[in-house]
PDB file of C-alpha atoms in Angstrom:
ATOM      1  CA  MET N  23       0.058  -0.075  -0.320  1.00  0.00           C
ATOM      2  CA  LEU N  24       1.442   3.469  -1.136  1.00  0.00           C
ATOM      3  CA  LYS N  25       1.328   6.277   1.757  1.00  0.00           C
ATOM      4  CA  LYS N  26       0.732   9.798   0.557  1.00  0.00           C
ATOM      5  CA  PRO N  27       3.651  11.931   1.819  1.00  0.00           C
ATOM      6  CA  HIS N  28       2.720  14.084   5.059  1.00  0.00           C
ATOM      7  CA  LEU N  29       2.709  17.786   4.247  1.00  0.00           C
ATOM      8  CA  ILE N  30       3.814  20.206   7.073  1.00  0.00           C
ATOM      9  CA  LYS N  31       1.799  23.405   6.767  1.00  0.00           C
ATOM     10  CA  SER N  32       3.591  26.570   6.880  1.00  0.00           C
ATOM     11  CA  PRO N  33       2.937  29.482   9.206  1.00  0.00           C
ATOM     12  CA  ALA N  34       1.334  31.273   6.203  1.00  0.00           C
ATOM     13  CA  ASP N  35      -1.024  28.376   5.496  1.00  0.00           C
ATOM     14  CA  ILE N  36      -1.906  27.931   9.023  1.00  0.00           C
ATOM     15  CA  ALA N  37      -2.704  31.280   9.241  1.00  0.00           C
ATOM     16  CA  MET N  38      -4.808  31.362   5.965  1.00  0.00           C
ATOM     17  CA  ALA N  39      -6.565  28.302   7.418  1.00  0.00           C
ATOM     18  CA  ARG N  40      -7.428  29.809  10.533  1.00  0.00           C
ATOM     19  CA  ALA N  41      -8.454  33.007   8.756  1.00  0.00           C
ATOM     20  CA  ALA N  42     -10.932  30.827   6.540  1.00  0.00           C
ATOM     21  CA  GLY N  43     -12.643  29.135   9.856  1.00  0.00           C
ATOM     22  CA  ARG N  44     -13.199  32.592  11.416  1.00  0.00           C
ATOM     23  CA  MET N  45     -14.992  33.683   8.150  1.00  0.00           C
ATOM     24  CA  ALA N  46     -16.944  30.815   8.122  1.00  0.00           C
ATOM     25  CA  ALA N  47     -17.762  30.715  11.957  1.00  0.00           C
ATOM     26  CA  ASP N  48     -18.602  34.457  11.348  1.00  0.00           C
ATOM     27  CA  VAL N  49     -21.442  33.480   8.489  1.00  0.00           C
ATOM     28  CA  LEU N  50     -22.873  30.835  11.087  1.00  0.00           C
ATOM     29  CA  HIS N  51     -23.176  33.372  13.346  1.00  0.00           C
ATOM     30  CA  MET N  52     -24.904  35.981  11.113  1.00  0.00           C
ATOM     31  CA  ILE N  53     -27.326  33.401   9.495  1.00  0.00           C
ATOM     32  CA  ALA N  54     -28.358  31.717  13.258  1.00  0.00           C
ATOM     33  CA  GLU N  55     -31.125  34.295  13.610  1.00  0.00           C
ATOM     34  CA  HIS N  56     -32.813  33.846  10.420  1.00  0.00           C
ATOM     35  CA  VAL N  57     -33.052  30.131  10.453  1.00  0.00           C
ATOM     36  CA  ARG N  58     -36.455  29.407  11.663  1.00  0.00           C
ATOM     37  CA  PRO N  59     -39.721  27.961  10.297  1.00  0.00           C
ATOM     38  CA  GLY N  60     -41.242  29.702   7.217  1.00  0.00           C
ATOM     39  CA  VAL N  61     -37.924  30.846   5.713  1.00  0.00           C
ATOM     40  CA  SER N  62     -36.509  28.934   2.240  1.00  0.00           C
ATOM     41  CA  THR N  63     -33.308  27.262   2.036  1.00  0.00           C
ATOM     42  CA  GLU N  64     -32.855  29.650  -1.097  1.00  0.00           C
ATOM     43  CA  ALA N  65     -33.540  32.708   1.486  1.00  0.00           C
ATOM     44  CA  LEU N  66     -30.862  31.377   3.701  1.00  0.00           C
ATOM     45  CA  ASP N  67     -28.439  30.889   1.032  1.00  0.00           C
ATOM     46  CA  ARG N  68     -28.831  34.532  -0.469  1.00  0.00           C
ATOM     47  CA  LEU N  69     -28.315  36.169   3.019  1.00  0.00           C
ATOM     48  CA  CYS N  70     -24.920  34.027   3.242  1.00  0.00           C
ATOM     49  CA  HIS N  71     -23.721  34.714  -0.431  1.00  0.00           C
ATOM     50  CA  ASP N  72     -24.614  38.626   0.358  1.00  0.00           C
ATOM     51  CA  TYR N  73     -22.591  38.699   3.646  1.00  0.00           C
ATOM     52  CA  ILE N  74     -19.528  36.971   2.337  1.00  0.00           C
ATOM     53  CA  VAL N  75     -19.772  39.270  -1.152  1.00  0.00           C
ATOM     54  CA  ASN N  76     -20.368  42.741   0.671  1.00  0.00           C
ATOM     55  CA  VAL N  77     -19.511  42.014   4.252  1.00  0.00           C
ATOM     56  CA  GLN N  78     -16.608  39.964   3.996  1.00  0.00           C
ATOM     57  CA  LYS N  79     -15.458  41.178   0.697  1.00  0.00           C
ATOM     58  CA  ALA N  80     -14.748  37.494   0.083  1.00  0.00           C
ATOM     59  CA  VAL N  81     -15.741  34.851  -2.723  1.00  0.00           C
ATOM     60  CA  PRO N  82     -17.818  32.066  -1.879  1.00  0.00           C
ATOM     61  CA  ALA N  83     -15.992  28.915  -2.224  1.00  0.00           C
ATOM     62  CA  ASN N  84     -18.805  26.470  -2.866  1.00  0.00           C
ATOM     63  CA  VAL N  85     -19.984  28.443  -5.986  1.00  0.00           C
ATOM     64  CA  GLY N  86     -19.191  26.595  -9.092  1.00  0.00           C
ATOM     65  CA  TYR N  87     -16.809  24.039  -7.253  1.00  0.00           C
ATOM     66  CA  LEU N  88     -17.622  20.509  -9.383  1.00  0.00           C
ATOM     67  CA  GLY N  89     -20.596  22.082 -10.830  1.00  0.00           C
ATOM     68  CA  PHE N  90     -22.379  23.256  -7.216  1.00  0.00           C
ATOM     69  CA  PRO N  91     -24.519  26.215  -7.914  1.00  0.00           C
ATOM     70  CA  LYS N  92     -25.134  27.661  -4.615  1.00  0.00           C
ATOM     71  CA  THR N  93     -23.045  29.212  -1.680  1.00  0.00           C
ATOM     72  CA  VAL N  94     -24.129  27.226   1.205  1.00  0.00           C
ATOM     73  CA  CYS N  95     -24.929  23.521   1.539  1.00  0.00           C
ATOM     74  CA  THR N  96     -28.419  23.060   3.084  1.00  0.00           C
ATOM     75  CA  SER N  97     -28.914  19.441   4.117  1.00  0.00           C
ATOM     76  CA  LEU N  98     -32.439  18.740   5.995  1.00  0.00           C
ATOM     77  CA  ASN N  99     -33.503  15.830   7.985  1.00  0.00           C
ATOM     78  CA  HIS N 100     -32.545  12.888   5.613  1.00  0.00           C
ATOM     79  CA  VAL N 101     -30.230  14.568   3.309  1.00  0.00           C
ATOM     80  CA  VAL N 102     -27.003  13.207   4.351  1.00  0.00           C
ATOM     81  CA  CYS N 103     -24.832  16.238   2.687  1.00  0.00           C
ATOM     82  CA  HIS N 104     -24.500  18.804  -0.056  1.00  0.00           C
ATOM     83  CA  GLY N 105     -28.339  19.740  -0.050  1.00  0.00           C
ATOM     84  CA  ILE N 106     -28.834  22.399  -2.715  1.00  0.00           C
ATOM     85  CA  PRO N 107     -31.101  25.322  -1.176  1.00  0.00           C
ATOM     86  CA  SER N 108     -34.213  25.812  -2.966  1.00  0.00           C
ATOM     87  CA  PRO N 109     -36.922  28.386  -2.917  1.00  0.00           C
ATOM     88  CA  GLY N 110     -39.386  25.433  -2.483  1.00  0.00           C
ATOM     89  CA  GLN N 111     -37.834  24.050   0.259  1.00  0.00           C
ATOM     90  CA  VAL N 112     -39.215  25.837   3.456  1.00  0.00           C
ATOM     91  CA  LEU N 113     -38.120  25.206   6.941  1.00  0.00           C
ATOM     92  CA  ARG N 114     -40.788  23.855   8.848  1.00  0.00           C
ATOM     93  CA  GLU N 115     -41.201  23.641  12.817  1.00  0.00           C
ATOM     94  CA  GLY N 116     -39.902  20.162  14.313  1.00  0.00           C
ATOM     95  CA  THR N 117     -38.006  17.632  12.472  1.00  0.00           C
ATOM     96  CA  SER N 118     -40.031  15.978   9.581  1.00  0.00           C
TER      97      SER N 118
END
């Protein structure tokens, strides 16, 4: 079995990763108050996109990555991962 070489991150790499993590945490903090019944996943995506672009002055990494069309992944309940936001997918109270 071939092993991949272990790559040591430079201090600059670590600083960039730390900054990216901080930005992601800021987006989660911002969006939390908007996550409630009656809100579509599309609306949440738009809020996140606008915050990343207009407040953080950054480029959303997900948009266009391997064809992904949105800014965030919104996986509800039975969706395991990479849920695509949609105007028709509206949050409801509870878990069903």
